[in-house]
Amino acid sequence: MSSLRIMDSDPGKAQRTAEAVQRALETSPEVVLGNVSVVPNHRDGGARVFMEVLLLETPAAREDGDQEVTVERADRPRRSPARRELPGGRRTLGSGK
């Protein structure tokens, strides 16, 4: 069984987000929602919500291994793109010109 973790420094926001995710998962015919537990985050007063999710696989489903999902957050600034490489110069170390 896979698990989801929803964390936020605002416990109310973590709970509302978890409830929205739970409603979405419960309407999906592809998964079954298992245990849902809320754990207070003692560092910053926030909360963590853990959900167990079981994928209902068809007999013909293949096992491709683990999957990783990345979610970009709108409340954090994006990283700036990598700097371009500087063009090659004519000076050498120690030439002083």
Short mmCIF file of N, CA and C in Angstrom, two decimals:
data_model
loop_
_atom_site.label_atom_id
_atom_site.label_comp_id
_atom_site.label_asym_id
_atom_site.label_seq_id
_atom_site.Cartn_x
_atom_site.Cartn_y
_atom_site.Cartn_z
N MET A 1 0.85 -1.17 0.00
CA MET A 1 0.00 0.00 0.00
C MET A 1 0.90 1.23 0.00
N SER A 2 0.56 2.19 -0.83
CA SER A 2 1.31 3.46 -0.89
C SER A 2 0.77 4.40 0.16
N SER A 3 1.54 5.45 0.45
CA SER A 3 1.06 6.43 1.42
C SER A 3 1.34 7.83 0.92
N LEU A 4 0.47 8.76 1.32
CA LEU A 4 0.61 10.17 1.01
C LEU A 4 0.84 10.92 2.30
N ARG A 5 1.64 11.97 2.23
CA ARG A 5 1.87 12.81 3.40
C ARG A 5 1.59 14.25 3.00
N ILE A 6 0.70 14.91 3.71
CA ILE A 6 0.38 16.31 3.48
C ILE A 6 0.84 17.07 4.70
N MET A 7 1.68 18.08 4.48
CA MET A 7 2.24 18.84 5.60
C MET A 7 2.03 20.32 5.37
N ASP A 8 1.81 21.06 6.45
CA ASP A 8 1.72 22.51 6.37
C ASP A 8 1.98 23.08 7.75
N SER A 9 2.53 24.28 7.79
CA SER A 9 2.78 24.92 9.08
C SER A 9 1.48 25.40 9.71
N ASP A 10 0.41 25.53 8.90
CA ASP A 10 -0.90 25.88 9.41
C ASP A 10 -1.72 24.59 9.51
N PRO A 11 -2.02 24.12 10.73
CA PRO A 11 -2.74 22.85 10.86
C PRO A 11 -4.12 22.87 10.20
N GLY A 12 -4.80 24.00 10.21
CA GLY A 12 -6.11 24.09 9.57
C GLY A 12 -6.01 23.91 8.06
N LYS A 13 -4.99 24.51 7.46
CA LYS A 13 -4.79 24.39 6.02
C LYS A 13 -4.42 22.95 5.66
N ALA A 14 -3.60 22.31 6.47
CA ALA A 14 -3.23 20.92 6.24
C ALA A 14 -4.47 20.04 6.29
N GLN A 15 -5.35 20.29 7.24
CA GLN A 15 -6.57 19.50 7.39
C GLN A 15 -7.51 19.72 6.20
N ARG A 16 -7.68 21.00 5.78
CA ARG A 16 -8.56 21.28 4.64
C ARG A 16 -8.02 20.65 3.36
N THR A 17 -6.72 20.71 3.18
CA THR A 17 -6.10 20.11 2.00
C THR A 17 -6.29 18.60 2.02
N ALA A 18 -6.07 18.00 3.17
CA ALA A 18 -6.24 16.55 3.30
C ALA A 18 -7.68 16.13 3.03
N GLU A 19 -8.63 16.92 3.49
CA GLU A 19 -10.04 16.60 3.25
C GLU A 19 -10.36 16.68 1.76
N ALA A 20 -9.81 17.66 1.06
CA ALA A 20 -10.04 17.79 -0.39
C ALA A 20 -9.42 16.61 -1.14
N VAL A 21 -8.20 16.22 -0.76
CA VAL A 21 -7.54 15.08 -1.38
C VAL A 21 -8.32 13.79 -1.09
N GLN A 22 -8.80 13.66 0.14
CA GLN A 22 -9.56 12.47 0.52
C GLN A 22 -10.84 12.37 -0.31
N ARG A 23 -11.56 13.49 -0.49
CA ARG A 23 -12.78 13.46 -1.31
C ARG A 23 -12.45 13.04 -2.74
N ALA A 24 -11.36 13.57 -3.29
CA ALA A 24 -10.98 13.23 -4.66
C ALA A 24 -10.62 11.75 -4.78
N LEU A 25 -9.88 11.23 -3.82
CA LEU A 25 -9.49 9.82 -3.86
C LEU A 25 -10.69 8.89 -3.69
N GLU A 26 -11.64 9.29 -2.86
CA GLU A 26 -12.82 8.44 -2.63
C GLU A 26 -13.71 8.35 -3.87
N THR A 27 -13.66 9.33 -4.75
CA THR A 27 -14.47 9.27 -5.97
C THR A 27 -13.76 8.53 -7.09
N SER A 28 -12.49 8.23 -6.93
CA SER A 28 -11.73 7.54 -7.97
C SER A 28 -12.02 6.04 -7.96
N PRO A 29 -12.30 5.47 -9.12
CA PRO A 29 -12.51 4.03 -9.19
C PRO A 29 -11.19 3.24 -9.22
N GLU A 30 -10.07 3.95 -9.30
CA GLU A 30 -8.77 3.29 -9.43
C GLU A 30 -8.06 3.03 -8.11
N VAL A 31 -8.51 3.68 -7.04
CA VAL A 31 -7.83 3.53 -5.75
C VAL A 31 -8.83 3.32 -4.63
N VAL A 32 -8.32 2.77 -3.53
CA VAL A 32 -9.08 2.63 -2.29
C VAL A 32 -8.29 3.36 -1.22
N LEU A 33 -8.96 4.21 -0.47
CA LEU A 33 -8.32 4.97 0.59
C LEU A 33 -8.32 4.17 1.87
N GLY A 34 -7.15 4.05 2.49
CA GLY A 34 -7.02 3.31 3.74
C GLY A 34 -7.03 4.24 4.93
N ASN A 35 -6.17 3.96 5.89
CA ASN A 35 -6.08 4.75 7.12
C ASN A 35 -5.68 6.19 6.82
N VAL A 36 -6.31 7.11 7.54
CA VAL A 36 -5.96 8.53 7.48
C VAL A 36 -5.67 8.95 8.91
N SER A 37 -4.46 9.51 9.12
CA SER A 37 -4.12 9.94 10.48
C SER A 37 -3.48 11.31 10.46
N VAL A 38 -3.79 12.11 11.48
CA VAL A 38 -3.25 13.46 11.62
C VAL A 38 -2.25 13.43 12.76
N VAL A 39 -1.04 13.93 12.47
CA VAL A 39 0.02 13.97 13.47
C VAL A 39 0.45 15.43 13.63
N PRO A 40 0.41 15.97 14.85
CA PRO A 40 0.85 17.35 15.02
C PRO A 40 2.35 17.47 14.76
N ASN A 41 2.73 18.58 14.18
CA ASN A 41 4.14 18.85 13.92
C ASN A 41 4.65 19.72 15.06
N HIS A 42 5.51 19.18 15.89
CA HIS A 42 5.93 19.88 17.10
C HIS A 42 6.96 20.98 16.82
N ARG A 43 7.62 20.95 15.68
CA ARG A 43 8.64 21.96 15.38
C ARG A 43 8.04 23.34 15.17
N ASP A 44 7.01 23.43 14.30
CA ASP A 44 6.49 24.76 13.98
C ASP A 44 5.00 24.89 14.26
N GLY A 45 4.41 23.93 14.94
CA GLY A 45 3.00 24.01 15.28
C GLY A 45 2.07 23.59 14.17
N GLY A 46 2.60 23.13 13.06
CA GLY A 46 1.78 22.71 11.94
C GLY A 46 1.24 21.31 12.14
N ALA A 47 0.88 20.68 11.02
CA ALA A 47 0.33 19.33 11.09
C ALA A 47 0.77 18.52 9.89
N ARG A 48 0.78 17.21 10.09
CA ARG A 48 1.07 16.26 9.02
C ARG A 48 -0.11 15.29 8.95
N VAL A 49 -0.59 15.05 7.74
CA VAL A 49 -1.69 14.11 7.54
C VAL A 49 -1.17 12.99 6.66
N PHE A 50 -1.32 11.76 7.13
CA PHE A 50 -0.87 10.58 6.39
C PHE A 50 -2.09 9.83 5.89
N MET A 51 -2.03 9.40 4.61
CA MET A 51 -3.12 8.62 4.01
C MET A 51 -2.53 7.40 3.34
N GLU A 52 -3.15 6.26 3.57
CA GLU A 52 -2.77 5.05 2.86
C GLU A 52 -3.66 4.91 1.64
N VAL A 53 -3.06 4.58 0.50
CA VAL A 53 -3.80 4.48 -0.74
C VAL A 53 -3.44 3.16 -1.41
N LEU A 54 -4.45 2.40 -1.77
CA LEU A 54 -4.24 1.12 -2.44
C LEU A 54 -4.69 1.27 -3.89
N LEU A 55 -3.78 0.98 -4.82
CA LEU A 55 -4.09 1.02 -6.24
C LEU A 55 -4.80 -0.27 -6.63
N LEU A 56 -5.96 -0.14 -7.23
CA LEU A 56 -6.71 -1.31 -7.70
C LEU A 56 -6.21 -1.63 -9.11
N GLU A 57 -5.41 -2.67 -9.20
CA GLU A 57 -4.82 -3.02 -10.49
C GLU A 57 -5.66 -4.05 -11.20
N THR A 58 -5.75 -3.88 -12.50
CA THR A 58 -6.43 -4.88 -13.31
C THR A 58 -5.47 -6.04 -13.52
N PRO A 59 -5.96 -7.23 -13.83
CA PRO A 59 -5.07 -8.37 -14.04
C PRO A 59 -4.04 -8.13 -15.14
N ALA A 60 -4.36 -7.28 -16.11
CA ALA A 60 -3.43 -7.03 -17.21
C ALA A 60 -2.45 -5.91 -16.88
N ALA A 61 -2.56 -5.31 -15.70
CA ALA A 61 -1.67 -4.19 -15.35
C ALA A 61 -0.24 -4.67 -15.22
N ARG A 62 0.68 -3.83 -15.71
CA ARG A 62 2.10 -4.17 -15.64
C ARG A 62 2.72 -3.56 -14.40
N GLU A 63 3.78 -4.18 -13.96
CA GLU A 63 4.57 -3.65 -12.84
C GLU A 63 5.76 -2.92 -13.42
N ASP A 64 5.70 -1.61 -13.46
CA ASP A 64 6.82 -0.81 -13.96
C ASP A 64 7.69 -0.28 -12.84
N GLY A 65 7.42 -0.63 -11.62
CA GLY A 65 8.22 -0.14 -10.51
C GLY A 65 7.58 1.09 -9.88
N ASP A 66 8.36 1.75 -9.04
CA ASP A 66 7.87 2.93 -8.33
C ASP A 66 7.69 4.10 -9.28
N GLN A 67 6.80 4.99 -8.91
CA GLN A 67 6.59 6.21 -9.65
C GLN A 67 6.83 7.37 -8.72
N GLU A 68 7.38 8.44 -9.27
CA GLU A 68 7.62 9.64 -8.48
C GLU A 68 6.84 10.78 -9.10
N VAL A 69 6.15 11.54 -8.26
CA VAL A 69 5.36 12.67 -8.72
C VAL A 69 5.92 13.92 -8.09
N THR A 70 6.13 14.94 -8.90
CA THR A 70 6.63 16.22 -8.40
C THR A 70 5.54 17.26 -8.59
N VAL A 71 5.26 18.01 -7.54
CA VAL A 71 4.24 19.06 -7.59
C VAL A 71 4.93 20.38 -7.31
N GLU A 72 4.74 21.34 -8.23
CA GLU A 72 5.32 22.66 -8.01
C GLU A 72 4.33 23.49 -7.21
N ARG A 73 4.86 24.17 -6.21
CA ARG A 73 4.01 24.98 -5.35
C ARG A 73 3.96 26.41 -5.88
N ALA A 74 2.78 27.00 -5.86
CA ALA A 74 2.61 28.36 -6.34
C ALA A 74 3.06 29.38 -5.30
N ASP A 75 3.19 28.98 -4.04
CA ASP A 75 3.54 29.93 -2.99
C ASP A 75 5.04 30.06 -2.77
N ARG A 76 5.84 29.39 -3.58
CA ARG A 76 7.29 29.51 -3.47
C ARG A 76 7.85 30.02 -4.78
N PRO A 77 8.85 30.92 -4.71
CA PRO A 77 9.44 31.42 -5.96
C PRO A 77 10.16 30.30 -6.70
N ARG A 78 10.10 30.39 -8.04
CA ARG A 78 10.81 29.40 -8.85
C ARG A 78 12.30 29.68 -8.82
N ARG A 79 13.06 28.63 -8.98
CA ARG A 79 14.50 28.79 -9.05
C ARG A 79 14.87 29.46 -10.36
N SER A 80 15.88 30.30 -10.31
CA SER A 80 16.32 30.96 -11.53
C SER A 80 17.05 29.94 -12.41
N PRO A 81 16.96 30.12 -13.72
CA PRO A 81 17.63 29.16 -14.61
C PRO A 81 19.14 29.21 -14.43
N ALA A 82 19.78 28.11 -14.77
CA ALA A 82 21.24 28.04 -14.62
C ALA A 82 21.90 29.11 -15.50
N ARG A 83 23.01 29.60 -15.04
CA ARG A 83 23.74 30.61 -15.81
C ARG A 83 24.37 29.99 -17.04
N ARG A 84 24.43 30.80 -18.09
CA ARG A 84 25.09 30.33 -19.29
C ARG A 84 26.59 30.33 -19.09
N GLU A 85 27.26 29.49 -19.81
CA GLU A 85 28.71 29.41 -19.73
C GLU A 85 29.31 30.65 -20.37
N LEU A 86 30.35 31.19 -19.72
CA LEU A 86 31.02 32.37 -20.27
C LEU A 86 31.81 31.99 -21.51
N PRO A 87 31.90 32.91 -22.48
CA PRO A 87 32.69 32.59 -23.68
C PRO A 87 34.17 32.48 -23.33
N GLY A 88 34.85 31.67 -24.10
CA GLY A 88 36.29 31.49 -23.86
C GLY A 88 37.05 32.79 -24.07
N GLY A 89 37.98 33.10 -23.18
CA GLY A 89 38.75 34.34 -23.29
C GLY A 89 40.13 34.08 -23.89
N ARG A 90 40.80 35.17 -24.19
CA ARG A 90 42.13 35.05 -24.77
C ARG A 90 43.22 35.16 -23.73
N ARG A 91 42.84 35.58 -22.53
CA ARG A 91 43.83 35.75 -21.47
C ARG A 91 44.12 34.42 -20.82
N THR A 92 45.30 34.26 -20.33
CA THR A 92 45.67 33.08 -19.57
C THR A 92 46.04 33.54 -18.18
N LEU A 93 46.03 32.65 -17.25
CA LEU A 93 46.39 32.99 -15.87
C LEU A 93 47.80 33.52 -15.83
N GLY A 94 47.96 34.61 -15.08
CA GLY A 94 49.31 35.18 -14.90
C GLY A 94 49.74 36.11 -16.01
N SER A 95 48.91 36.30 -17.04
CA SER A 95 49.34 37.18 -18.14
C SER A 95 49.16 38.64 -17.77
N GLY A 96 48.17 38.96 -16.90
CA GLY A 96 47.99 40.30 -16.42
C GLY A 96 47.47 41.26 -17.47
N LYS A 97 47.12 40.82 -18.63
CA LYS A 97 46.63 41.72 -19.68
C LYS A 97 45.15 41.62 -19.81
#
